[in-house]
Coordinates of C-alpha atoms and ligand atoms in Angstrom, one line a residue:
M372 CA 36.8 -13.6 7.7
T373 CA 33.5 -13.1 9.5
N374 CA 30.2 -13.6 7.8
P375 CA 28.2 -10.5 6.9
S376 CA 25.4 -9.9 9.5
L377 CA 21.7 -9.8 8.7
L378 CA 19.1 -8.7 11.1
I379 CA 15.6 -10.2 10.4
L380 CA 12.6 -8.3 11.7
A381 CA 9.7 -10.5 10.4
G382 CA 7.0 -8.3 12.1
D383 CA 3.3 -9.0 12.1
G384 CA 0.6 -10.7 10.0
I385 CA 2.0 -12.5 7.0
G386 CA 5.5 -11.0 7.8
P387 CA 6.6 -14.2 9.6
E388 CA 5.0 -16.5 7.0
V389 CA 6.9 -14.9 4.0
M390 CA 10.1 -14.6 6.1
T391 CA 10.1 -18.4 6.7
E392 CA 10.5 -18.8 3.0
V393 CA 13.3 -16.2 2.9
R394 CA 15.1 -18.2 5.6
K395 CA 15.0 -21.2 3.3
V396 CA 16.7 -19.1 0.6
I397 CA 19.3 -17.7 3.0
D398 CA 20.1 -21.2 4.3
W399 CA 20.4 -22.4 0.7
Y400 CA 23.1 -19.8 0.0
G401 CA 25.0 -20.8 3.1
A402 CA 24.9 -24.5 2.2
K403 CA 25.2 -24.4 -1.6
R404 CA 27.1 -21.2 -2.5
D405 CA 29.4 -20.8 0.5
L406 CA 27.7 -17.5 1.2
A407 CA 26.8 -17.7 4.8
F408 CA 25.3 -14.9 6.9
D409 CA 25.2 -14.3 10.6
V410 CA 21.5 -14.1 11.0
S411 CA 19.8 -12.7 14.1
E412 CA 16.1 -12.1 14.6
D413 CA 14.2 -9.6 16.6
L414 CA 10.8 -7.9 17.0
V415 CA 9.3 -4.9 15.3
G416 CA 5.7 -3.6 15.1
G417 CA 2.7 -5.0 16.9
C418 CA 4.6 -8.1 18.1
A419 CA 7.3 -5.8 19.7
Y420 CA 4.5 -3.8 21.4
D421 CA 3.0 -7.0 22.8
A422 CA 6.3 -8.1 24.2
H423 CA 7.8 -4.8 25.3
G424 CA 5.1 -2.1 25.1
T425 CA 6.9 -0.3 22.3
P426 CA 7.0 -1.0 18.5
L427 CA 10.8 -0.9 18.5
T428 CA 13.1 -1.2 21.5
D429 CA 16.3 0.8 21.8
E430 CA 18.2 -2.6 21.8
T431 CA 16.6 -3.6 18.5
M432 CA 17.3 -0.1 17.1
A433 CA 21.0 -0.5 18.1
K434 CA 21.2 -4.0 16.5
A435 CA 19.8 -2.5 13.2
Q436 CA 22.4 0.2 13.3
E437 CA 25.1 -2.4 13.6
A438 CA 23.8 -4.9 11.1
D439 CA 25.2 -5.1 7.5
A440 CA 21.6 -5.2 6.3
V441 CA 18.2 -5.4 7.9
L442 CA 15.4 -7.5 6.3
L443 CA 11.9 -6.6 7.4
G444 CA 8.6 -8.5 6.8
A445 CA 5.6 -6.3 7.5
V446 CA 4.1 -4.5 10.5
G447 CA 0.6 -3.7 11.6
G448 CA -2.8 -5.2 12.1
P449 CA -6.3 -4.5 13.3
A450 CA -5.4 -5.4 16.9
Y451 CA -3.2 -2.2 17.1
D452 CA -5.5 0.2 15.3
N453 CA -6.6 2.0 18.4
L454 CA -3.2 2.4 20.0
D455 CA -1.9 5.9 20.6
F456 CA -0.1 7.2 17.5
S457 CA 3.3 6.9 19.1
L458 CA 2.8 3.2 19.9
K459 CA 1.4 2.1 16.5
P460 CA 3.4 -0.6 14.7
E461 CA 4.2 1.7 11.8
R462 CA 6.2 3.9 14.2
G463 CA 8.7 1.1 14.6
L464 CA 9.3 1.1 10.9
L465 CA 9.5 4.9 10.7
R466 CA 12.0 5.0 13.5
L467 CA 14.2 2.5 11.7
R468 CA 14.1 4.6 8.5
K469 CA 14.7 7.9 10.4
E470 CA 17.5 6.9 12.7
M471 CA 19.3 4.9 10.0
D472 CA 18.9 8.0 7.8
L473 CA 17.8 5.9 4.8
Y474 CA 17.5 8.7 2.3
A475 CA 17.3 6.7 -1.0
N476 CA 14.3 4.5 -1.5
L477 CA 14.7 2.0 -4.3
R478 CA 11.5 0.6 -5.9
P479 CA 12.1 -1.7 -8.8
A480 CA 9.3 -2.3 -11.3
Q481 CA 10.1 -5.5 -13.0
C482 CA 7.6 -7.5 -15.1
F483 CA 8.3 -11.2 -15.4
D484 CA 7.2 -12.4 -18.9
A485 CA 5.0 -15.1 -17.3
L486 CA 2.9 -12.4 -15.6
A487 CA 2.8 -9.8 -18.4
D488 CA -0.9 -10.6 -19.0
F489 CA -1.6 -9.8 -15.4
S490 CA -0.8 -6.1 -15.9
S491 CA -3.5 -3.6 -16.8
L492 CA -1.3 -2.5 -19.7
K493 CA -0.7 -4.4 -22.9
A494 CA 1.7 -7.3 -22.6
D495 CA 4.1 -5.9 -25.2
V496 CA 4.3 -2.6 -23.2
V497 CA 5.3 -4.3 -19.9
G498 CA 6.8 -7.7 -20.9
G499 CA 10.4 -7.8 -19.8
L500 CA 10.1 -4.4 -18.1
D501 CA 12.9 -3.7 -15.6
I502 CA 13.2 -0.1 -14.2
M503 CA 14.2 1.3 -10.9
I504 CA 12.7 4.3 -9.2
V505 CA 15.0 6.1 -6.7
R506 CA 12.9 8.2 -4.4
E507 CA 14.4 10.7 -2.0
L508 CA 12.9 9.6 1.4
T509 CA 13.9 11.9 4.2
S510 CA 13.3 15.4 3.0
G511 CA 11.0 17.5 0.7
V512 CA 7.5 18.5 1.2
Y513 CA 6.6 15.8 3.7
F514 CA 9.1 17.3 6.2
G515 CA 9.6 21.0 5.2
E516 CA 8.8 23.8 7.6
P517 CA 6.6 25.8 7.9
R518 CA 3.7 23.4 7.9
G519 CA 0.3 23.2 9.5
I520 CA -3.2 24.5 9.2
H521 CA -3.9 28.1 10.4
K522 CA -6.6 30.7 10.2
E523 CA -6.4 33.7 7.8
G524 CA -9.4 35.9 8.3
N525 CA -12.4 33.7 8.0
E526 CA -10.9 30.7 6.5
R527 CA -8.4 27.9 7.2
V528 CA -5.2 27.6 5.3
G529 CA -3.2 24.4 4.9
V530 CA 0.6 24.8 4.4
N531 CA 3.4 22.4 3.5
T532 CA 6.8 23.5 2.3
Q533 CA 8.9 21.8 -0.4
R534 CA 12.5 22.3 0.7
Y535 CA 15.7 20.7 -0.5
T536 CA 19.3 21.4 0.3
E537 CA 22.1 20.9 -2.2
S538 CA 23.6 18.1 -0.2
E539 CA 20.3 16.3 0.1
I540 CA 19.9 16.3 -3.7
A541 CA 23.5 15.4 -4.3
R542 CA 23.5 12.3 -2.1
V543 CA 20.4 10.8 -3.6
A544 CA 21.7 11.7 -7.1
R545 CA 24.9 9.8 -6.3
S546 CA 22.8 6.7 -5.2
A547 CA 21.0 6.8 -8.6
F548 CA 24.2 7.1 -10.6
E549 CA 25.9 4.3 -8.7
L550 CA 22.8 2.1 -9.3
A551 CA 22.8 2.9 -12.9
R552 CA 26.4 1.7 -13.2
K553 CA 25.2 -1.7 -12.0
R554 CA 22.3 -1.7 -14.5
D555 CA 21.9 -0.2 -18.0
N556 CA 23.9 3.0 -17.2
K557 CA 21.0 5.5 -17.7
V558 CA 19.4 7.9 -15.3
C559 CA 16.4 10.1 -15.9
S560 CA 15.9 12.8 -13.2
M561 CA 12.3 14.1 -12.7
E562 CA 11.1 17.3 -11.1
K563 CA 9.0 20.4 -12.0
A564 CA 11.7 22.9 -12.8
N565 CA 9.2 24.7 -15.0
V566 CA 7.2 25.8 -12.0
M567 CA 9.2 25.1 -8.8
E568 CA 12.5 26.7 -7.6
S569 CA 13.3 23.5 -5.7
G570 CA 13.0 21.8 -9.1
V571 CA 15.4 24.2 -10.7
L572 CA 17.9 23.5 -7.9
W573 CA 17.3 19.8 -8.2
R574 CA 18.0 19.8 -11.9
D575 CA 21.2 22.0 -11.4
V576 CA 22.6 19.8 -8.7
V577 CA 21.9 16.5 -10.5
T578 CA 23.6 18.0 -13.6
E579 CA 26.6 19.2 -11.6
I580 CA 27.1 15.8 -9.9
H581 CA 26.8 14.1 -13.2
A582 CA 29.4 16.3 -14.9
A583 CA 31.9 16.0 -12.1
E584 CA 31.6 12.4 -11.1
Y585 CA 29.4 10.3 -13.4
S586 CA 29.8 11.5 -17.0
D587 CA 30.0 7.9 -18.1
V588 CA 26.3 7.5 -17.2
E589 CA 23.7 8.7 -19.6
L590 CA 21.6 11.5 -18.0
S591 CA 18.2 12.9 -19.1
H592 CA 15.7 15.2 -17.4
M593 CA 12.0 15.2 -17.5
Y594 CA 9.1 17.1 -15.9
A595 CA 7.5 14.7 -13.4
D596 CA 4.0 15.1 -15.0
A597 CA 5.4 14.2 -18.4
G598 CA 7.3 11.3 -16.7
A599 CA 4.0 9.9 -15.4
M600 CA 2.7 9.9 -18.9
Q601 CA 5.8 8.3 -20.4
L602 CA 5.7 5.6 -17.6
T603 CA 2.3 4.4 -18.8
R604 CA 3.0 5.0 -22.5
W605 CA 6.4 3.3 -22.9
P606 CA 8.0 2.4 -19.6
K607 CA 10.8 0.4 -21.2
Q608 CA 12.5 3.7 -22.3
F609 CA 13.7 4.1 -18.6
D610 CA 16.4 2.4 -16.6
V611 CA 16.9 4.4 -13.3
I612 CA 14.5 7.3 -12.4
V613 CA 15.6 9.6 -9.6
T614 CA 13.1 12.0 -8.1
D615 CA 12.0 13.8 -4.9
N616 CA 9.9 12.4 -2.0
L617 CA 6.5 13.5 -3.2
F618 CA 6.9 12.8 -6.9
G619 CA 8.7 9.5 -6.0
D620 CA 5.8 8.5 -3.8
L621 CA 3.4 8.8 -6.7
L622 CA 5.6 7.6 -9.6
S623 CA 6.9 4.5 -7.7
D624 CA 3.3 3.3 -6.9
L625 CA 2.3 4.0 -10.5
A626 CA 5.4 2.1 -11.9
A627 CA 4.9 -0.8 -9.4
M628 CA 1.3 -1.4 -10.5
L629 CA 2.4 -1.7 -14.1
T630 CA 3.6 -5.2 -13.1
G631 CA 0.7 -6.7 -11.3
S632 CA 0.4 -7.9 -7.7
L633 CA 1.6 -6.3 -4.4
G634 CA 2.9 -9.8 -3.5
M635 CA 5.6 -9.4 -6.2
L636 CA 7.1 -6.0 -5.2
P637 CA 10.4 -5.7 -3.3
S638 CA 12.1 -2.5 -2.1
A639 CA 15.3 -1.2 -0.5
S640 CA 16.0 1.9 1.5
L641 CA 19.7 2.9 1.6
G642 CA 21.6 5.4 3.6
A643 CA 25.2 6.6 3.8
P644 CA 28.1 4.1 3.6
M645 CA 29.2 2.5 6.9
A646 CA 32.9 2.1 7.9
N647 CA 33.0 -1.2 5.9
G648 CA 31.8 0.6 2.8
R649 CA 28.4 -1.0 2.8
P650 CA 25.4 1.4 2.8
K651 CA 23.1 1.4 5.8
A652 CA 20.2 -0.7 4.4
L653 CA 16.7 -1.9 5.0
Y654 CA 15.1 -4.4 2.6
E655 CA 11.4 -5.0 2.7
P656 CA 8.4 -6.0 0.5
V657 CA 6.2 -3.2 -0.5
H658 CA 3.1 -5.0 0.9
G659 CA 1.7 -4.7 4.4
S660 CA 0.8 -7.4 6.9
A661 CA -2.3 -8.6 5.0
P662 CA -4.5 -9.4 8.0
D663 CA -7.2 -10.8 5.6
I664 CA -5.0 -13.7 4.6
T665 CA -2.8 -14.2 7.7
G666 CA -2.3 -17.7 8.9
Q667 CA -3.9 -19.3 5.8
G668 CA -0.8 -20.2 3.8
K669 CA -2.0 -17.8 1.0
A670 CA 0.7 -15.2 1.2
N671 CA 3.0 -14.8 -1.8
P672 CA 6.6 -14.9 -0.5
I673 CA 8.1 -13.6 -3.7
A674 CA 8.2 -9.9 -2.8
C675 CA 10.1 -10.7 0.4
I676 CA 12.4 -13.2 -1.5
L677 CA 13.1 -10.5 -4.2
S678 CA 13.9 -8.1 -1.3
F679 CA 16.6 -10.5 -0.2
A680 CA 17.9 -10.6 -3.9
M681 CA 18.2 -6.8 -3.6
A682 CA 20.2 -7.2 -0.4
L683 CA 22.5 -9.6 -2.2
R684 CA 23.1 -7.1 -5.0
Y685 CA 23.2 -3.8 -3.2
S686 CA 24.6 -4.7 0.3
F687 CA 26.8 -7.7 -0.4
D688 CA 28.0 -7.1 -4.0
Q689 CA 26.7 -10.5 -5.1
G690 CA 25.0 -9.4 -8.3
E691 CA 25.4 -12.8 -10.0
E692 CA 23.8 -14.5 -7.1
A693 CA 21.0 -12.0 -7.0
T694 CA 20.4 -12.7 -10.7
R695 CA 20.4 -16.4 -9.9
L696 CA 17.6 -15.9 -7.4
E697 CA 15.6 -13.7 -9.7
Q698 CA 15.9 -16.3 -12.4
A699 CA 14.7 -19.0 -10.1
V700 CA 11.6 -16.9 -9.4
E701 CA 11.1 -16.3 -13.1
A702 CA 11.4 -20.0 -13.8
V703 CA 8.8 -21.0 -11.2
L704 CA 6.4 -18.5 -12.7
A705 CA 7.1 -19.7 -16.2
D706 CA 6.2 -23.2 -15.0
G707 CA 2.8 -21.8 -14.1
L708 CA 3.0 -21.9 -10.3
R709 CA 0.9 -19.1 -8.8
T710 CA -0.1 -18.1 -5.3
A711 CA -3.7 -17.0 -4.8
D712 CA -3.0 -13.3 -5.5
L713 CA -1.7 -14.2 -9.0
I714 CA -4.6 -16.3 -10.1
G715 CA -6.5 -14.5 -12.8
E716 CA -9.6 -15.5 -14.8
E717 CA -8.3 -19.0 -15.6
G718 CA -8.9 -20.3 -12.1
R719 CA -5.9 -22.6 -11.8
A720 CA -5.4 -24.1 -8.3
P721 CA -3.1 -21.8 -6.3
V722 CA 0.0 -23.1 -4.5
S723 CA 0.6 -22.2 -0.8
T724 CA 3.3 -19.9 0.6
S725 CA 5.6 -22.8 1.5
E726 CA 5.0 -24.6 -1.8
M727 CA 6.1 -21.4 -3.6
G728 CA 9.2 -21.2 -1.4
D729 CA 10.1 -24.8 -2.0
A730 CA 9.6 -24.5 -5.7
I731 CA 12.1 -21.6 -5.8
I732 CA 14.6 -23.6 -3.8
A733 CA 14.2 -26.5 -6.3
K734 CA 15.0 -24.0 -9.2
L735 CA 18.0 -22.8 -7.2
D736 CA 19.2 -26.4 -6.8
A737 CA 18.8 -26.9 -10.5
S738 CA 20.9 -23.8 -11.3
V739 CA 24.2 -25.1 -9.7
Ligands
NAD1932 P1 -1.6 -4.9 2.6 O1 -0.5 -4.7 1.7 O2 -1.4 -5.6 3.9 O3 -2.8 -5.7 1.9 C1 -3.5 -5.2 0.7 C2 -4.1 -6.4 -0.1 O4 -3.1 -7.1 -0.8 C3 -4.8 -7.4 0.8 O5 -6.0 -7.9 0.2 C4 -3.8 -8.5 1.0 O6 -4.3 -9.8 1.2 C5 -3.0 -8.4 -0.3 N1 -1.6 -8.8 -0.2 C6 -0.6 -8.0 0.4 N2 0.5 -8.7 0.4 C7 0.3 -9.9 -0.1 C8 1.1 -11.1 -0.4 N3 2.4 -11.1 -0.1 N4 0.5 -12.1 -0.9 C9 -0.8 -12.1 -1.3 N5 -1.6 -11.1 -1.1 C10 -1.1 -10.0 -0.5 O7 -2.3 -3.5 2.9 P2 -3.5 -3.0 3.9 O8 -4.5 -4.1 3.9 O9 -3.8 -1.6 3.5 O10 -2.8 -3.0 5.3 C11 -2.8 -4.0 6.3 C12 -1.9 -3.7 7.5 O11 -0.6 -3.6 7.0 C13 -2.3 -2.3 8.1 O12 -2.1 -2.4 9.5 C14 -1.2 -1.4 7.5 O13 -1.0 -0.3 8.3 C15 0.0 -2.3 7.4 N6 0.9 -1.9 6.3 C16 2.2 -2.1 6.6 C17 3.2 -1.9 5.7 C18 4.6 -2.2 6.0 O14 4.9 -3.0 6.9 N7 5.6 -1.7 5.3 C19 2.8 -1.4 4.4 C20 1.5 -1.2 4.1 C21 0.5 -1.5 5.1

């Protein structure tokens, strides 16, 4: 049997630094768990522009389409700020998402007990929190037509259109129900069916898909504004939340920040199943290229390492190994190790990017 393939696009800024630590983890699974990957590396973002004059070549795009999963670091940086819009590093990432048709964006909000005091909410509200927001990523008001700014009489009018088809709602609902089955088996769907027709359709389609295919999963509905309140009041009531592109943009950022630092937050974007049954998939930390700390050994590699844990669970059906990796991260934090972004008032000496990676490997070693 051939090994599953993994395309690594480390990108710019701290992307290569955090990805070096992920490579240690990938190599560990090959050596110690008989779980080897065929890893290839390529360029995306500013580094691809420097080498090829484009943020993503057609060859790299084709490799991403073929790979069982893509793992991305971060793109962007001040050197590229003045480039034409079409050449900016972010266009490389947008092209990947668009051409792979990654319609379900998974943003977990997980609070490790050791970091509960780091949240702006009370420790008992966020301690042990583990929720997943599934945001529809390729349709809705960010893409709907008509759009633009036009003149009506003496004033300008700005227009965007919220538009969803049944099939767009159905496929992201299925992603959420499938995920829930691998978690606590609960989905809460959020929209504004009280004031938006697209919300009425959203609620209808989610309800129909649930009744026909997923009646074993517990389903509830909430208006998105009430959902925002509940997320800050008692977030632990949720397991999987599924919502549209706009509400998901807001709610996933809100939920993510319940748990502390950007350096801790992984994400996955999934598309339709490929011939081998695995979904098209791109895994990446939520953070950017952090030019302010690039090259200083200060970057927290945990967001990128946890993104690989998501790949283990959602692309490679290795849920137990994903849990092993998450527990290794948790154990390192419980020991008090912190990169600079996680140092609070107490002023403990931070560990470097590679020290954090090595400590996680040591915990993995101890787990077998
Ligand atoms: P950023 O996420 O790069 O940094 C925001 C702040 O968080 C900075 O102070 C940074 O030092 C800190 N930070 C981020 N990740 C960290 C980590 N792993 N460990 C420790 N500290 C971390 O966002 P920004 O400063 O707004 O953007 C910088 C560049 O990154 C821009 O060019 C932007 O376009 C790009 N960007 C890329 C992505 C992506 O690749 N997905 C996402 C956001 C921003």
